Coordinates of C-alpha atoms and ligand atoms in Angstrom, one line a residue:
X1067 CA -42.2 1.3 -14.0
X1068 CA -39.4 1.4 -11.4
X1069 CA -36.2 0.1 -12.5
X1070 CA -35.5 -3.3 -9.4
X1071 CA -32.7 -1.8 -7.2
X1072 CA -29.4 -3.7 -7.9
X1073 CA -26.8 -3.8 -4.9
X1074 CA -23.3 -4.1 -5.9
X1075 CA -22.2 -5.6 -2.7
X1076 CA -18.5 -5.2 -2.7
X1077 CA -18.9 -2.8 -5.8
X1078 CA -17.3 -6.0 -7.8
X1079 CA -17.9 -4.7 -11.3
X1080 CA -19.1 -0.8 -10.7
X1081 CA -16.6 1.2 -12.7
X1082 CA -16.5 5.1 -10.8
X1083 CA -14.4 6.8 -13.4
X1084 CA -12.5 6.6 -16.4
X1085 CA -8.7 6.0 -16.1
X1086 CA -4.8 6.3 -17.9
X1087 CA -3.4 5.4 -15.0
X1088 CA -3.2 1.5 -15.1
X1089 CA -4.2 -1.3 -16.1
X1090 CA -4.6 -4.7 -14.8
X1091 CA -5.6 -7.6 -16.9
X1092 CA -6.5 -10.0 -14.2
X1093 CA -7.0 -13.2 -17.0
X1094 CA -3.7 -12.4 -18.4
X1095 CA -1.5 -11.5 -15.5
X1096 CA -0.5 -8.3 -16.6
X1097 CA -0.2 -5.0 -15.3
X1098 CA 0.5 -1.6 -16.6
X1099 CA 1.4 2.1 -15.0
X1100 CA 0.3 4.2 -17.8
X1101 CA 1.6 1.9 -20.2
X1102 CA 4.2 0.7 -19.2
X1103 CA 4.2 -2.9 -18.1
X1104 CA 5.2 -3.8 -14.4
X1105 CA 7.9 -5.9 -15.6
X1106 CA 9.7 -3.2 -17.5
X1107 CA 9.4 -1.0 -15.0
X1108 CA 10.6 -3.2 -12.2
X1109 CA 13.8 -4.1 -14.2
X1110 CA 14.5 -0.4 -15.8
X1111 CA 12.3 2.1 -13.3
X1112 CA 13.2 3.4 -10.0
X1113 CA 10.4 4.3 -7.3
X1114 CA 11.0 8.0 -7.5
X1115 CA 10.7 8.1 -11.5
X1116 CA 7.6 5.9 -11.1
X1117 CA 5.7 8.2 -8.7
X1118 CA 6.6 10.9 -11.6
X1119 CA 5.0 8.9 -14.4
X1120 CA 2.0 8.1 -12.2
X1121 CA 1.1 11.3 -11.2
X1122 CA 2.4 13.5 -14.1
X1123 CA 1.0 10.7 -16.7
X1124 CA 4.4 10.2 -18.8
X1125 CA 7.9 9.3 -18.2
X1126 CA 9.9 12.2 -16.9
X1127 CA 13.0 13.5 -18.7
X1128 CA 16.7 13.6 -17.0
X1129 CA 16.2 16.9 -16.0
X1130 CA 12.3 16.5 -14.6
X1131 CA 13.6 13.5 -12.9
X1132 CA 16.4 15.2 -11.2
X1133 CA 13.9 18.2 -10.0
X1134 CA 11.4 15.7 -8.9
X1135 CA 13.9 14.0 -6.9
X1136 CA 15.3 16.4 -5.2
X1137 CA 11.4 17.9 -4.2
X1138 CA 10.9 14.6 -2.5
X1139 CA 14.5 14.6 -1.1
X1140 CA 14.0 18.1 0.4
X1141 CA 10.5 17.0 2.3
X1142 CA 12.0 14.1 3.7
X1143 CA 13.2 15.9 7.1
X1144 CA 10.6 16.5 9.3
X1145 CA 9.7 19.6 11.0
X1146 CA 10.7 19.6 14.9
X1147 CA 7.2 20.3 15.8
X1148 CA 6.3 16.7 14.0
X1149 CA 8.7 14.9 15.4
X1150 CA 8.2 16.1 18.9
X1151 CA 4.9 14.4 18.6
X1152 CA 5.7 11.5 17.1
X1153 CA 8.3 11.3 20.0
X1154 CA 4.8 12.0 22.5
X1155 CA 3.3 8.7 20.9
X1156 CA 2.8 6.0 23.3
X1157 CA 6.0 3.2 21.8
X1158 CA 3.6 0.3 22.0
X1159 CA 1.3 2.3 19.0
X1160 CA 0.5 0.5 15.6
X1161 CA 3.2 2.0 13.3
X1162 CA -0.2 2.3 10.9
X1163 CA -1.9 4.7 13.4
X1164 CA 0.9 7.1 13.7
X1165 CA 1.7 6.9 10.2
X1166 CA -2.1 7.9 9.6
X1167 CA -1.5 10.3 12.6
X1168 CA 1.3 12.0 11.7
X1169 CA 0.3 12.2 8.2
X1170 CA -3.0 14.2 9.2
X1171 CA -1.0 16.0 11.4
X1172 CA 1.4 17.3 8.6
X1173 CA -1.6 19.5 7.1
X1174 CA -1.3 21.7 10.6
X1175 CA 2.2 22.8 10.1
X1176 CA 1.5 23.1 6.5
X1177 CA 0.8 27.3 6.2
X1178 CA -2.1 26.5 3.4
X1179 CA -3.3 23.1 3.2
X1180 CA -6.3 23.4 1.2
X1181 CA -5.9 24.4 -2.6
X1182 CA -7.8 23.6 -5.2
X1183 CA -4.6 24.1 -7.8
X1184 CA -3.6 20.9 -9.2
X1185 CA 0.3 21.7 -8.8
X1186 CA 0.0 22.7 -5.8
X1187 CA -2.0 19.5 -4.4
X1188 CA 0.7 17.6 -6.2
X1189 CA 3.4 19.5 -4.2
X1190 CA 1.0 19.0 -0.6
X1191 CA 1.4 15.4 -2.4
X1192 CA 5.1 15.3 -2.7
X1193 CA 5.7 16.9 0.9
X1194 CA 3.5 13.7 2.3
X1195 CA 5.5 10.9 0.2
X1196 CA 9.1 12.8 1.0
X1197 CA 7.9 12.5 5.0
X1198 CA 6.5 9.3 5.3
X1199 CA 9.3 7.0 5.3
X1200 CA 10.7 9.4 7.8
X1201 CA 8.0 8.9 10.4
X1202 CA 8.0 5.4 9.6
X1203 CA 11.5 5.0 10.5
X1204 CA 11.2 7.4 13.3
X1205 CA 9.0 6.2 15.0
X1206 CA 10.8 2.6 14.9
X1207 CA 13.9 3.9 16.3
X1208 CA 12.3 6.0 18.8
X1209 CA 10.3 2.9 20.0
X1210 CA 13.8 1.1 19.9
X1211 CA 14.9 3.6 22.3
X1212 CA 16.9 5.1 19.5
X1213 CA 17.3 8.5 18.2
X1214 CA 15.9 8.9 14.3
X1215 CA 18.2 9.2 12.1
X1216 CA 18.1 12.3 9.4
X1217 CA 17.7 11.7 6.0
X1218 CA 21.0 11.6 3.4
X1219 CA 20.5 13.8 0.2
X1220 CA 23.0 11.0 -1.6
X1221 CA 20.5 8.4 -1.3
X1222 CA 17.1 7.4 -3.3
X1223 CA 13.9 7.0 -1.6
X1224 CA 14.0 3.2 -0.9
X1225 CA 18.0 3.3 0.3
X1226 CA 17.2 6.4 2.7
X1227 CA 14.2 4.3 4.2
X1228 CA 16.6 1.8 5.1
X1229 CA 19.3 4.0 6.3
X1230 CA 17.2 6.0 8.5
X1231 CA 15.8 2.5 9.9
X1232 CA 18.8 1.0 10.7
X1233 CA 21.3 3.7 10.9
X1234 CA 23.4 2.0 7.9
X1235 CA 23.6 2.5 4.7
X1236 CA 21.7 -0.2 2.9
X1237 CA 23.7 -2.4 0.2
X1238 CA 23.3 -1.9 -3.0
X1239 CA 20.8 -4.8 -3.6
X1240 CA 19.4 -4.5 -0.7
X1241 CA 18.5 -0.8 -1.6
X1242 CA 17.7 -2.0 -5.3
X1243 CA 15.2 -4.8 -3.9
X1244 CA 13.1 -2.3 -1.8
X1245 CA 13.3 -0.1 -4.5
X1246 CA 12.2 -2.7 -6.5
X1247 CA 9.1 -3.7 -3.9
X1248 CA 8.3 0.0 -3.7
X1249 CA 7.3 0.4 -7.3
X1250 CA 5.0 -2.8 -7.3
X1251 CA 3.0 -1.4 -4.4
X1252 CA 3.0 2.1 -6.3
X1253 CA -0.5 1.9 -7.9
X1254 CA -3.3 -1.0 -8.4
X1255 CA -6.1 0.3 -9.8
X1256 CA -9.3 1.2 -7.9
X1257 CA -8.6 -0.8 -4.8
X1258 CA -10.5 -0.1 -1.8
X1259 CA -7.8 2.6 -0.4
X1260 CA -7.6 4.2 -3.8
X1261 CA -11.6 4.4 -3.7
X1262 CA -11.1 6.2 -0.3
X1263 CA -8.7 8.8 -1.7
X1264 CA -11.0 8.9 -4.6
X1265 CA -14.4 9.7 -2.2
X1266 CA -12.9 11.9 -0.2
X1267 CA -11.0 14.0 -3.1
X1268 CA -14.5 14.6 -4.7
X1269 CA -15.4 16.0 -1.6
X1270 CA -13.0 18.7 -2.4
X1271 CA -11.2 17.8 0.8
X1272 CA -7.4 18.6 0.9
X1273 CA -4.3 16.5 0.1
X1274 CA -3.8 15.4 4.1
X1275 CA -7.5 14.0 4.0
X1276 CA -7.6 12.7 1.0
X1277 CA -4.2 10.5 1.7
X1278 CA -5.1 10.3 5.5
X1279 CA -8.2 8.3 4.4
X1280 CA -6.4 5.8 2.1
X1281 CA -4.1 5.1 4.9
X1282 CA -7.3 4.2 7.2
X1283 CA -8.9 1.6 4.5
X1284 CA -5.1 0.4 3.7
X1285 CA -4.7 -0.9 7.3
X1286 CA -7.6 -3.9 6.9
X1287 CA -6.2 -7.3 6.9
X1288 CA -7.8 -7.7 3.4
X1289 CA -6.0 -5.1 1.9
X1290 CA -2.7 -3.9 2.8
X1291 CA -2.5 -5.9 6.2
X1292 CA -2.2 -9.4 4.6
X1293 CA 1.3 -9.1 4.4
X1294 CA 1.9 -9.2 7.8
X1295 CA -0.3 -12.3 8.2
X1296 CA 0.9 -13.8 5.6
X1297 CA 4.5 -13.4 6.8
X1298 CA 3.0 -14.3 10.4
X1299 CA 1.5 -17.7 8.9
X1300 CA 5.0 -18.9 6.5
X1301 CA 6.8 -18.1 11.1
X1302 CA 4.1 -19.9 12.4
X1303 CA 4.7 -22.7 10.0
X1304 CA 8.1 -22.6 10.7
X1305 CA 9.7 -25.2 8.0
X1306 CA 8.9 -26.4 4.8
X1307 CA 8.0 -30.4 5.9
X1308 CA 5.0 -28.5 8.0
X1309 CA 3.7 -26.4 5.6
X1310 CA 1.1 -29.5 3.9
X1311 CA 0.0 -30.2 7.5
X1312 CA -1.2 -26.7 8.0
X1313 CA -2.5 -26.0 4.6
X1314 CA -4.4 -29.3 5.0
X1315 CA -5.7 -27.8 8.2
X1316 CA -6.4 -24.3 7.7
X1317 CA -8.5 -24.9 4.0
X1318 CA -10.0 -27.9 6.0
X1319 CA -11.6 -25.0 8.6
X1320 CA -12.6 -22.4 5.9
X1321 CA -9.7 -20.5 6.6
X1322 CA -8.2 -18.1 4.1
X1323 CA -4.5 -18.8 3.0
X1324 CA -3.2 -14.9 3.3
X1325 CA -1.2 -14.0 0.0
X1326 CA -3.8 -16.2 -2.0
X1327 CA -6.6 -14.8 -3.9
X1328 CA -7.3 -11.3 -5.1
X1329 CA -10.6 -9.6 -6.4
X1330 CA -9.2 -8.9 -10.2
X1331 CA -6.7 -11.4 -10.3
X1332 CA -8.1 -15.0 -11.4
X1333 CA -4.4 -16.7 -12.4
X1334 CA -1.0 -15.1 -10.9
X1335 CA 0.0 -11.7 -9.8
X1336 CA 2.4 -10.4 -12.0
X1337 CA 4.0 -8.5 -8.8
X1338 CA 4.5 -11.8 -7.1
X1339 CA 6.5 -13.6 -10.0
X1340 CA 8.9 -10.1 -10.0
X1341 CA 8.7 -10.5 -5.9
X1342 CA 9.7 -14.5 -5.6
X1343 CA 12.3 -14.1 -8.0
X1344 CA 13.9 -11.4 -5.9
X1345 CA 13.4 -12.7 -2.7
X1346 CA 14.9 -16.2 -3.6
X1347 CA 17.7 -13.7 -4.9
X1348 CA 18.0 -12.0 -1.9
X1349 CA 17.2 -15.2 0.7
X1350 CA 20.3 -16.5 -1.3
X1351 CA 22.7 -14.0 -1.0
X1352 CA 22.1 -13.5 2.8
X1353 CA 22.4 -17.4 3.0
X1354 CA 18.8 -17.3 4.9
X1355 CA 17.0 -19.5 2.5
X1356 CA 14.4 -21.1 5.4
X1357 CA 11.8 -18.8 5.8
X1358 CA 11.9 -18.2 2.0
X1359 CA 11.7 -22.0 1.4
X1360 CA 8.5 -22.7 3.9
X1361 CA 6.4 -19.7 1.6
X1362 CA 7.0 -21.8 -1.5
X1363 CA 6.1 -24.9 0.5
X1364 CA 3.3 -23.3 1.8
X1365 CA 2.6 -21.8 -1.9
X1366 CA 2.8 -25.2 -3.4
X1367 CA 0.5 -27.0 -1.4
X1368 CA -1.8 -24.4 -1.4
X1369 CA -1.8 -24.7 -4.9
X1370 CA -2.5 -28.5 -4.9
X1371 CA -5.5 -27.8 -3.0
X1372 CA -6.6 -24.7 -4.5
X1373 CA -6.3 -26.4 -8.1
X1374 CA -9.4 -25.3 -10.7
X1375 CA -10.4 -22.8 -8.4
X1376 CA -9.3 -18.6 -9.5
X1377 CA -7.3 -19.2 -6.5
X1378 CA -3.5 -18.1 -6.7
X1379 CA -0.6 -16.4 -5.1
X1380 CA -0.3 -12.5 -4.6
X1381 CA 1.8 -9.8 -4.4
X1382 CA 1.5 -10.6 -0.6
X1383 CA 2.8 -14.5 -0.4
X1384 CA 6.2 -13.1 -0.4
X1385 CA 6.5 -9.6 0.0
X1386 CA 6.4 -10.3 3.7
X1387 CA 9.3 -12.8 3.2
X1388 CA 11.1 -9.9 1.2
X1389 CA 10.5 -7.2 3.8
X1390 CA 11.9 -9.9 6.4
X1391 CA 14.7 -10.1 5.2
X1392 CA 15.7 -6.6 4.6
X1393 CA 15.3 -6.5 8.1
X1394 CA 12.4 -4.6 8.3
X1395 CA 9.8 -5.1 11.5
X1396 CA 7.0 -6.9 10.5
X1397 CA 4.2 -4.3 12.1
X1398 CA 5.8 -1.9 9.3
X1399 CA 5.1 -3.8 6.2
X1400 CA 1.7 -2.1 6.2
X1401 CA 3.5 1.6 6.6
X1402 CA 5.8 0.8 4.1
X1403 CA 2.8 -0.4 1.3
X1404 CA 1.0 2.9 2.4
X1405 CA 4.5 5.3 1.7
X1406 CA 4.4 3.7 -1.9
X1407 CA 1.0 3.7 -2.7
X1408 CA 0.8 7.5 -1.8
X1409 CA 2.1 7.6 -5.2
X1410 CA -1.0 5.8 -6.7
X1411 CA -3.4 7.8 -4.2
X1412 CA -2.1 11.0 -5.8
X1413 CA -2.4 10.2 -9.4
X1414 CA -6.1 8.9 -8.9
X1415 CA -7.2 11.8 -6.5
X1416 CA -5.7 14.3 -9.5
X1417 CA -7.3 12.6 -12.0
X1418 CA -11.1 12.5 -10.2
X1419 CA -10.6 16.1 -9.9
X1420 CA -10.1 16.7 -13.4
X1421 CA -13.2 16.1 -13.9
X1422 CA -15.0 15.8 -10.8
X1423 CA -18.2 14.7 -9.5
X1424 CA -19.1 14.6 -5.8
X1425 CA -19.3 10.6 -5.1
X1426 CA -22.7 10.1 -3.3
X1427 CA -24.1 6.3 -3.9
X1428 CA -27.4 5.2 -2.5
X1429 CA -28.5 2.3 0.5
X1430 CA -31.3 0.2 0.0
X1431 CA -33.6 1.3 3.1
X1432 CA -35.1 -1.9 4.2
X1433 CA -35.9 -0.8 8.3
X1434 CA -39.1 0.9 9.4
X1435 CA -40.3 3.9 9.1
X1436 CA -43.2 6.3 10.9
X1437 CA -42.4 5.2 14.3
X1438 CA -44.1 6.3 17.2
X1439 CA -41.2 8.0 19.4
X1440 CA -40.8 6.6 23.1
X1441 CA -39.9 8.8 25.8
X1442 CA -36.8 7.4 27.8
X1443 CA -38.3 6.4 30.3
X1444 CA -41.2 4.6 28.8
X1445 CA -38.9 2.3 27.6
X1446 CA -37.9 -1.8 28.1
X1447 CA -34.9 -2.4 29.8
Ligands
CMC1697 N1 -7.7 -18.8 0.7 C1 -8.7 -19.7 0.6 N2 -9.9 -19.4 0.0 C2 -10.0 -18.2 -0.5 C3 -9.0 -17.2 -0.4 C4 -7.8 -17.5 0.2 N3 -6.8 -16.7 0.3 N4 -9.5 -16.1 -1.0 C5 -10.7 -16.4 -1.5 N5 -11.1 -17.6 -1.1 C6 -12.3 -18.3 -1.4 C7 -13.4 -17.7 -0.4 O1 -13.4 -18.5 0.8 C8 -14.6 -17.9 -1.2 O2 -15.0 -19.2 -1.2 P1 -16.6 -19.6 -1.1 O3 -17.2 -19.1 -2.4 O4 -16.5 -21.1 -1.1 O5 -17.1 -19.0 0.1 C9 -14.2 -17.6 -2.6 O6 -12.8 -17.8 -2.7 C10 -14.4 -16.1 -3.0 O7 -13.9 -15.3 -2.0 P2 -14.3 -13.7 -1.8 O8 -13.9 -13.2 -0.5 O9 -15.8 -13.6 -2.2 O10 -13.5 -13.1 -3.0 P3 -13.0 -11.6 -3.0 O11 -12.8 -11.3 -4.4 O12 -13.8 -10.7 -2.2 O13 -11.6 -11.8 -2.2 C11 -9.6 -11.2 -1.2 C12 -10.5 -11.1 -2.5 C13 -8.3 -10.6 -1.4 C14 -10.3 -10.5 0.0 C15 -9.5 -12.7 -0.7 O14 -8.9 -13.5 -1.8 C16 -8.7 -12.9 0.5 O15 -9.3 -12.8 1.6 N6 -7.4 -13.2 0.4 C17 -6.6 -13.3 1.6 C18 -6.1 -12.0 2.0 C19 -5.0 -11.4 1.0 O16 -4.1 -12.1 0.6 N7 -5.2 -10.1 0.6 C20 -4.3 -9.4 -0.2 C21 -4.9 -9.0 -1.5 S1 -3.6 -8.5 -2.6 C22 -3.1 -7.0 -2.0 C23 -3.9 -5.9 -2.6 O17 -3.9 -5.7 -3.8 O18 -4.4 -5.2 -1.8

């Protein structure tokens, strides 16, 4: 007898591969990058070092670290050819479209863009995460009627993003704070962009594709984009004494409280305790504590209401509030997850392909079938 078909709507629970690369324990709030826990690696780690252990699967040493470095440093200008089109973009584009655009675009002035060596993807890898915060701040400043401003071989990846958005260089805990915000976005398990990368890479597709397509499924409000609407929502609140009133409202109408809730998470989000702390840190030091002070209103409330359900904060209920304040546009919060995440999108593509197996799942066909075809014309309407 048939087996009954099951549909795992969502795939909640369907497990596509094995995996070293981490681990979330969604009961326990804790996550790991190939071991090592988020915590330690927030405090001890810096972004460029993290992509290393993600991809290559162990901690690099001083000299590996210093090579690595300096391959993402060396991608990070952009050919003229790219930035002449990023300059032809129309300046009122989503940030997350010409990322995506540009990023696709990168395999055509790439002489070889399809391999099927495993250090050579990783280096098609390296040349996209070097470039992205490139086009991300280029395009800002050229939409700013600004000219972009090259990279600076002194800096580290998150301190060079800021530099070449604002034309200064960051200070030092300003740098250390998006550094900081770019390893909790490096990797989270198979998420819906990282199944992307992962579909696609079993296609055998190529390194552009493959990162081009987790950029697509990143932009969705229920996946990277919450952070912009949950940054939108603590504005729109405006001050902490409102923040009950719209809670109250919003949850009254069904509505979903954006940096709340996650698939895998059922208690908090280890990346939002290390992102609160930082951004009351930072929201302190830049004596700019309102906007900070209405999220945890609106946090606290939230979880009033939300009490006994597997309802609670996420990395997004204040990384918005961080990227705020480092004075980064709100549109490019999404960009910015994406250019750290390209890390994680590597390491899972590279590891499908280890052992790969072209990913082909099944509908349930419940239309018609045998229909008699009607010419055009013969048709209603
Ligand atoms: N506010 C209020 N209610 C919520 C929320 C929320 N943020 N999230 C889930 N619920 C409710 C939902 O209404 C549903 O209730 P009911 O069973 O009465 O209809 C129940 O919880 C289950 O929701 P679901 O959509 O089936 O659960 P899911 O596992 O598919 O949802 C989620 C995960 C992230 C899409 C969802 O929690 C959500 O929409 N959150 C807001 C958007 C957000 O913050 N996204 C960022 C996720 S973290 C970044 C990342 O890792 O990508």
């Amino acid at each position: 007898m048939k087996e009954p078909v099951v549909i795992h709507k969502g795939l909640d629970n369907v497990y596509v591969k094995e995996s070293k690369i981490c681990f979330i324990d969604g009961e326990a709030s804790k996550l790991f990058y190939r071991g090592y826990s988020i915590e330690d690696l927030a405090e001890h780690s810096t972004f460029e070092e993290t992509a290393y252990l993600l991809i290559y699967g162990s901690l690099p040493s001083k000299q590996q670290l210093k090579d690595f470095e300096n391959r993402i440093q060396s991608n990070r200008s952009l050919e003229p050819e790219l930035l002449q089109l990023i300059r032809s973009f129309p300046i009122t584009s989503d940030p997350m479209d010409v990322l995506r655009t540009a990023v696709s675009a990168l395999a055509l002035y790439d002489p070889q863009p399809t391999t099927e060596k495993i250090e050579e993807r990783i280096d098609k890898a390296v040349r996209i995460l070097g470039k992205a915060p490139t086009i991300i701040a280029a395009f800002d400043r050229l939409r700013n009627r600004k000219e972009p401003v090259p990279p600076r071989p002194d800096l580290g990846h998150a301190a060079d993003f800021l530099q070449m958005l604002t034309g200064e260089t960051p200070d030092s805990y300003d740098a250390h704070v998006m550094d900081v915000a770019l390893i909790l976005h490096a990797e989270h398990e198979m998420n819906a962009s990282t199944f992307s990368c992962t579909v696609t890479a079993s296609t055998l597709a190529d390194m552009y594709s493959i990162i081009t397509s987790g950029i697509g499924t990143l932009r969705g409000p229920l996946h990277g984009g919450a952070n912009e609407a949950a940054l939108r929502t603590v504005m729109e609140v405006g001050d902490p004494a409102r923040a009950e009133d719209y809670v109250t409202k919003a949850l009254g109408e069904k509505k979903r409280i954006m940096g709340f809730g996650h698939r895998v998470y059922k208690t908090w989000d280890p990346r939002y305790v290390i992102l609160k702390k930082l951004g009351a840190e930072l929201a302190s030091r830049k004596g700019e504590t309102k906007l900070f002070d209405t999220a945890v209103a609106i946090e606290q409330s939230a979880l009033r209401h939300l009490a006994g359900s597997p309802i609670f904060p996420n990395v997004d209920s204040y990384s918005g509030v961080v990227f705020h304040t480092l004075r980064i546009p709100t549109d490019l919060f999404t960009p910015v997850f994406a250019m750290s995440r390209i890390a994680g999108w590597t390491a899972h593509a590279i590891e499908y392909l280890e052992a790969n197996r072209l990913i082909r799942p099944k509908a349930l066909y419940v239309g018609q079938t045998s229909l008699p075809y009607i010419a055009l014309d013969s048709r209603a309407g």
